[in-house]
Amino acid sequence: MQRPEPRDEVEMLALMLLIRRFEERASQQYQAQKIGGFCHLYIGQEAVVVGAVAAGRDDDYVITAYRDHAHALARGTSADACMAELFGKETGCSRGLGGSMHFFDRSRHMYGGHAIVGAHVPLAAGMAFASKYRAEDRVTLCFFGDGAINQGSFHEALNLIALYKLPVVLICENNLFAMGTSVKRSTSLKQIVDRAEGYDIPGEIVDGMNFREVRDKLAEIVCSIRKDPHPAFVEIRTYRYRGHSMSDPASYRTKDELEKYRLDDPITRLRAQLTREGKLTNEKFDQIDKHAKETVLAAVKFAEKSPELPLERLYDYTFINRAKP
Amino acid sequence: MREITYRQALNEALAEELERDPNVFLMGEEVAEYNGAYKVSQGLLERFGPKRIIDTPISENGFAGLGVGAAMVGLRPIIEFMTFSFSLVAFDQVVNNAPNMFTMSGGQFNIPITFRGPNGPAHQLGATHSHATEPLYANAPGLKVCTPATPRDAKGLLKTAVRDDNPVLVLEAELLYSSKGMVEPPDEELLIPLGEAEVKREGSDVSIICYAQTVPLALAVAARLEDEDISAEILDLRSIKPLDEKAIFNSVAKTHRAVIVEQDRPFCGVGAEICYRIQKNIFDELDAPIVRVSQEDVPMPYNERLEKAVLPNADKLIAAVKKVCYA
């Protein structure tokens, strides 16, 4: 199995910037009450999903929890479709029926967007089961937070995944807090990666603020799974700059802690690496950033002018084939 | 037509659908090497192999969710719960993931999955193992729920369920696995649509609306009522959702009296919904208030005499019929 050509790092930086600018704009639109419900932002964690997606193929299965805007964007879902979803519009990636926590994009193999903590890990097992059943070499990338690892569905799924040797990368985005509860207060283990050992799944710790480390480690794992289906677990250590959701001021952590992580910002770091290596100029960076900002601003305009799903069509989305109860 | 058991009928349905579509697989506890806790999957491992007949650990939430995930990417899983009482451990997958996915994804992901297994009170299994789950699941939009009472219905409904592109629950009657009935020969395709009730016995004085384990009860009671010159029509719902309103209204419009005998509990039970629909739509047809016969509203006792008292039975049903007939 050939490893795919490494994707252009400047493009990956642009993707991380797009995610950040998208989330900043979502935050602003939420405050302007254009977006309802719960809204969980990914700012600070961009290197995780972009690194992981850069390590896989476009037809690998991606599934995640409710902090999911970035996963759709990273998979190539347009900012328009993502913003329209937040606005509850028919042009959204889930027709405005899913909202912030339920982004789906079938054509880009983005399988959600799941808001019951841990409940999607069994789904990932099923997707990987299907790959193995059909003797395909797709890998399932299953993202979840540190809060999911104490949920029963997670444990049941890990056992099934290990037992049936399913091709899944279990990607724990450890941002240190499950809502307001720190890992230290929720988890009996010294380190999360040790959960994998209990199921005989190989596990590794990865620096989630370092795009290259995430990509390289994941590429190695994905490549080995393609050769011979098996599960792997990575604990990716990261940090969210914002609260758990828009309604959370994050008073359970200190400014010093936040500042420490901000200094290690994944976008700043990749930018510095590329600049040092002569692959990126300040002008080019500014141009990329300007483009990202314009893209999300255009997405807001698109979302605003998009129609809502007509009420009479709601039953079309309850059962397929219009079988009304 | 030949006579086979309810268990054999389900087994034939599984085998025929596994044969027909390579995307169909059967997964659950003890379904493969043990041949099924109730022997419904007898011989399937031998015939279809371990790739398609898959034993699981005791992890209902895990394997129910695995089924939903596999269905998202195009397989057609049949997930067996050893009993639907155990499906409560997987409630989140059955209620939150399977039926919501199609809506939440804006129509991108339908879930063609069948959840099946025995349901309803059996015999002296106590409170944890005696659940009639149909009102719980019928309450979730996006799920279809059927409750076959005869071998023929069991085969025809299960085959239809497997071919449906939505999540369908086939709630099998735990006490009827060994019951026998006439079924079309195996070379004749038997598909019974979801949402079609069946008049199991014609009558003119009262409609007894029943499903699953209360169907044989109602038929036995109808025979006894005949001796008392009461002609009871037995309407077997077969599916709880979609509900065959038309068949219910037709029968009640004919007899003008209705008794609903259900295997679940009274509060928010299946009968409550049917009562509501009858009075809302054909109030003028009724010559008497509708009476429901259900379980008592208590967790199921183990004690045999007490269990009998909690369940619907012939005496309760006869009393209900006489009440609506002012007899």
XYZ file of C-alpha atoms in Angstrom, chain A residues 77-98 103-105 108 298-310 313 317, chain B residues 105-106 108:
44
model
C -17.697 20.761 2.925
C -18.067 24.383 1.889
C -18.130 27.179 4.434
C -21.438 28.150 2.823
C -23.057 24.801 3.632
C -21.595 24.811 7.137
C -22.699 28.341 7.970
C -26.122 27.746 6.442
C -26.504 24.722 8.702
C -25.790 26.878 11.738
C -28.421 29.288 10.496
C -30.904 26.413 10.145
C -31.279 26.828 6.397
C -32.204 24.303 3.723
C -28.886 24.900 1.984
C -27.054 23.682 5.098
C -25.035 20.474 5.067
C -27.891 18.791 6.975
C -30.718 20.870 5.453
C -30.952 22.896 8.633
C -32.355 19.852 10.431
C -29.177 18.928 12.279
C -23.097 18.158 10.520
C -23.225 15.462 7.819
C -21.815 15.303 4.306
C -17.333 13.718 1.428
C -19.524 35.313 2.085
C -20.818 32.195 3.876
C -22.729 34.384 6.327
C -24.301 36.254 3.440
C -25.154 32.974 1.721
C -26.708 31.607 4.915
C -28.708 34.759 5.522
C -30.309 34.755 2.106
C -30.904 30.990 1.985
C -34.447 29.615 2.423
C -35.671 27.453 5.265
C -37.084 23.985 4.648
C -40.854 24.326 4.128
C -41.644 18.777 3.711
C -37.180 13.599 6.272
C -28.530 14.418 8.226
C -31.125 16.180 6.112
C -28.484 11.818 3.584
